[in-house]
Structures are given as structure tokens and as C-alpha cells.
């Protein structure tokens, strides 16, 4: 009898400190942040500034300390909006003839140099997938000098069913187009052109065309920082003209790029690029607060909880509504963040490491606020145990499952499994690992500087509802409301599930803050080198 009682006590202690986290308090934040008054929390807009100010005020009220710029809650950053103009030109000359490509119909692209007018001529090299991955013994840049040249490549990565080779069918960061441009810049290339194919990109040209035909936002670069003068895409048909210079088809080039032992091939072509760009600067802010840890040594280290506060602001009207409220995306994550900060600050006995609560800006424009934090961390990456991100909950009630995809790649996964067990949650797998969702959320900005990081995402198996209901509701949300003005708060929303996810994340964070040593990535993981470089061995 006594023994049973003791066991019950232990079980209660397991989640006890999370019980003050309240879904109804989360609701109150969501209702305000998603109201029309905040005009969709646009970056560089009044509504977004109000949201940031609200979050800072809440941090002050709940007793978390300001750790932003000069004693404030804010980390100010400048973004550069670069809108490519239709007068942008791209042509390739070789064998005595010049081929000009047509803007949007055959190519798109932008300069990362943040200059209004950039013009150059350069030789070209085909670099396959443009990947340097020592852990897979793969280097498309081996024995080739691309400095000052234009690299031509395919996105995606060598196909594989072997989980030890580019993580099998799951996409690694090496496969993402963002990596291609970053690596080309590191290699000293002046430009990079991706030949689009629907299978390698996982989407059609229409998607490339519409997302690259408009303003691109970038974190303002330090003067003189290396950056591609031109980062672009060409259609597969335009790619045939480039491949033709080598006497091959685009498919043949792709097959060569996929094969072990691929070597970069100089192209008998000279590109002419004239990138004309309309530029503007946008001022915005991350909001960051800290609750100090209890251990005199370890309190200089931290766990990070994050959520993006921005959404799309005011945009094209749909059914007469032009305010993109972003209630699920991501007023919910902000509500979770604020409620967790309140509960953490109220803990009678604080965990050993400190906790950082970070509301980042400009996620929708490409994880820019979190990228800026990664470049200007409040606590160094090598002193940060974990970053747990919260994004996009549609409050349909409790689920039997939850997702924390990516956590299994870290040495703290047992904490995640243990926390899931405490809350009776099963950990659902990533439904589409090949889509590379892991690289499209703010936690990725922390992972790339080495911090073990993942986002807690909603499960789909709604308790007390027929099987499949959750999947159906989420599919409906995605097609009807995601990034639409109709992503609006509703009094019908049931925050009991969001409450559980917040408690789950809180418990993981608390246990991570008390770990004897800092967690890291498993051997062979693509982020392990960054972790080691940050000083965690
Ligand atoms: Zn979004």
C-alpha cells in the first residue's frame, strides 16, 4: 500500500511542476495577438510592432529579465527587401552563339549582394548537386576552382535507401536549395544557377516562378561579407540549352550528378548577368527574456524556448478580408511561449541552467529572425543545451500523439521519450521526411549553429473522435485557412491539447536544464560538426 502510494507520488512529481500551465491562459494571448487590431502582425508594420511590444510587456509582468540590446527585451535587426525587376537579364555565350533567357518564363533569380545594380560576365562549371558532405565522403567541389565563376547545379541530393547515406529517402539539409547557394558562396562562386526539375525540387516551376518573382527578404549583410552576386533558377527546358553545350541532356547531367565519383565539369559557356533590384530596408525586432538558473556555474548556460511572432500582415483581400490574422500560425506558439515563461518564472526551485524565451520575427520571410539570433546569440551556442520551438497549433482538443521530429537525432531523445510517456503521448513520425520539413521551421536556425533543436508539433489522433478525424481537420485547415485571412481565432477552439504540448515541452526543457552535461547530436549527424565547433564534445 505504502509502496503504491510512493509510486503515485513519483508519477505526480514527474509532471507536477507543469500543472500550472493553463490552456485558457494560452487562449487569452492567442485571442489578442490574432485580433484584427494587430493587423496580421506584419514585419515592419504597426501591428507587428504592437505584437512585439505586447510580448515584451508580458515578459516584464511575469518577471523574466530583459537580455536584448542594451538592457531591453528587444534584439533589433534590419532586413533588406530585394525585389528583382523584370529588366533582369541572363544570357549564356559559347560556340559563337549567345542564348538569352526570358525572365519568369525561363529563369528567375536575385542578388544576395543587396545592391540595386549588379552586372558581370563569368565562366561556368557544372557541379552536380553542389554538395560537400565529408560525413558521406561526398564532395562535388573536389579538385575544381569555382572562384569568380557561375556554378550550375541541381537541387536535391544523391538518391538513397541507405539511412547512413544522406539519411536514406529523408531529405538532409544538403538537398535544400538554400544550402546550394550558401555552399556556392563559401566556395567563392560569383553566381549559382539551379536547373529546375519537378522531381529534384519536389514542386513545379509555377512555385519557383511565383515565389521568386517577388520581393525576397534577407538579413542585412555586414559590409564586405561574401555573397552571391546572383542566385537563380532556370527551367528544365532552359537547362537543356546549358546541358547541350556539353553535348548532353539535362537528364544525363542529373544521372552523372547522382553517381558516386561525380567530378565537376567546366561548361564551355560564359554567362552574362545583369540583376536589377528594387531595394528597401525594414526594421524589426526579436523579443528575448531570461529566467536565471539556480546553479552558480550552470546558470551561464541555457535552454531556449522559441516561437515566431510575425505573420503575413495585410495582403490581398479574400472574401473582403485583407487581414492575415495568423491565429494558428503562430499566435498559438506565442501563447504557449508566454504561458511557459510565466510558469518557469514562478517555479519555487529553478532548474540549474537558465531559460531563454525568444519570440522571433520574420519567420514567414524565411526564418530570418532566428537566423539573426544564430548570428548574435544571447547565450553562445556551445552553452545552450537545447532549443525547443513552438509553431502552428490548430486547437482541436487533445490528441494521443505529438511530434518532435528531429529530437531522435540528439542525445537527449530519452528525455523526450520520457516526457511523452509521462503525458501518455505517443511520438508520431514525420509523415513526409522527403519533403524536408525539418529545415523549414525556426529550430533549424539553432540546429545549424550546433544546438540540438526541434519543434513540438501537433499530433493528429484526436481523443474521443473517430479515427481519421484529426487528419481530415488538419487537411482542411491546410487547404482552406493556412496563410489565408481566414486563419482566425474562434471561441470554439479547444486549447486542452495545446496545454498538453506546452506542458510536454516545459518538462523536456526543465529536464534538459538539469542535465549534468550538454546534449549533442548522434554520430554521423549533419549538425554534429557545428556542435563540436561550438565547443561541445
Ligand atoms: Zn506561416
PDB file of N, CA, C and O and ligand atoms in Angstrom, residues 308 310-312 329-330 363-364 391 477 482-483 487, ligand 1:
ATOM      1  N   UNK A 308       7.739  32.067 -33.361  1.00  0.00           N
ATOM      2  CA  UNK A 308       7.778  33.294 -34.172  1.00  0.00           C
ATOM      3  C   UNK A 308       6.503  34.093 -33.954  1.00  0.00           C
ATOM      4  O   UNK A 308       5.413  33.537 -33.887  1.00  0.00           O
ATOM      5  N   UNK A 310       5.700  36.837 -35.922  1.00  0.00           N
ATOM      6  CA  UNK A 310       5.235  37.500 -37.145  1.00  0.00           C
ATOM      7  C   UNK A 310       4.252  36.648 -37.927  1.00  0.00           C
ATOM      8  O   UNK A 310       4.245  35.421 -37.824  1.00  0.00           O
ATOM      9  N   UNK A 311       3.432  37.319 -38.716  1.00  0.00           N
ATOM     10  CA  UNK A 311       2.658  36.617 -39.738  1.00  0.00           C
ATOM     11  C   UNK A 311       2.651  37.497 -40.989  1.00  0.00           C
ATOM     12  O   UNK A 311       3.572  38.301 -41.167  1.00  0.00           O
ATOM     13  N   UNK A 312       1.672  37.382 -41.840  1.00  0.00           N
ATOM     14  CA  UNK A 312       1.765  37.984 -43.179  1.00  0.00           C
ATOM     15  C   UNK A 312       1.230  39.404 -43.261  1.00  0.00           C
ATOM     16  O   UNK A 312       1.294  40.032 -44.321  1.00  0.00           O
ATOM     17  N   UNK A 329      -1.111  30.159 -36.848  1.00  0.00           N
ATOM     18  CA  UNK A 329       0.254  30.392 -37.335  1.00  0.00           C
ATOM     19  C   UNK A 329       0.643  31.845 -37.128  1.00  0.00           C
ATOM     20  O   UNK A 329       0.426  32.660 -37.995  1.00  0.00           O
ATOM     21  N   UNK A 330       1.221  32.325 -36.041  1.00  0.00           N
ATOM     22  CA  UNK A 330       1.641  31.497 -34.939  1.00  0.00           C
ATOM     23  C   UNK A 330       1.322  32.195 -33.608  1.00  0.00           C
ATOM     24  O   UNK A 330       2.145  32.232 -32.703  1.00  0.00           O
ATOM     25  N   UNK A 363       9.775  34.939 -39.528  1.00  0.00           N
ATOM     26  CA  UNK A 363       9.827  33.521 -39.880  1.00  0.00           C
ATOM     27  C   UNK A 363       9.247  33.306 -41.263  1.00  0.00           C
ATOM     28  O   UNK A 363       9.785  32.559 -42.080  1.00  0.00           O
ATOM     29  N   UNK A 364       8.144  33.997 -41.529  1.00  0.00           N
ATOM     30  CA  UNK A 364       7.427  33.755 -42.783  1.00  0.00           C
ATOM     31  C   UNK A 364       8.277  34.137 -43.990  1.00  0.00           C
ATOM     32  O   UNK A 364       8.109  33.588 -45.072  1.00  0.00           O
ATOM     33  N   UNK A 391       5.222  26.074 -32.972  1.00  0.00           N
ATOM     34  CA  UNK A 391       4.707  26.712 -34.190  1.00  0.00           C
ATOM     35  C   UNK A 391       3.454  26.014 -34.717  1.00  0.00           C
ATOM     36  O   UNK A 391       3.458  24.806 -34.943  1.00  0.00           O
ATOM     37  N   UNK A 477      -7.757  22.505 -42.689  1.00  0.00           N
ATOM     38  CA  UNK A 477      -7.095  23.748 -42.282  1.00  0.00           C
ATOM     39  C   UNK A 477      -6.050  24.148 -43.320  1.00  0.00           C
ATOM     40  O   UNK A 477      -5.975  25.293 -43.746  1.00  0.00           O
ATOM     41  N   UNK A 482      -4.655  27.910 -44.055  1.00  0.00           N
ATOM     42  CA  UNK A 482      -3.224  28.127 -43.891  1.00  0.00           C
ATOM     43  C   UNK A 482      -2.772  29.306 -44.765  1.00  0.00           C
ATOM     44  O   UNK A 482      -3.028  29.333 -45.964  1.00  0.00           O
ATOM     45  N   UNK A 483      -2.147  30.306 -44.123  1.00  0.00           N
ATOM     46  CA  UNK A 483      -1.672  31.506 -44.824  1.00  0.00           C
ATOM     47  C   UNK A 483      -2.792  32.229 -45.561  1.00  0.00           C
ATOM     48  O   UNK A 483      -2.564  32.855 -46.598  1.00  0.00           O
ATOM     49  N   UNK A 487      -7.356  32.320 -41.284  1.00  0.00           N
ATOM     50  CA  UNK A 487      -6.696  31.711 -40.114  1.00  0.00           C
ATOM     51  C   UNK A 487      -6.984  32.632 -38.923  1.00  0.00           C
ATOM     52  O   UNK A 487      -6.152  33.442 -38.527  1.00  0.00           O
TER      53      UNK A 487
HETATM   54 ZN1  LIG B   1       3.401  30.536 -41.637  1.00  0.00          ZN
END
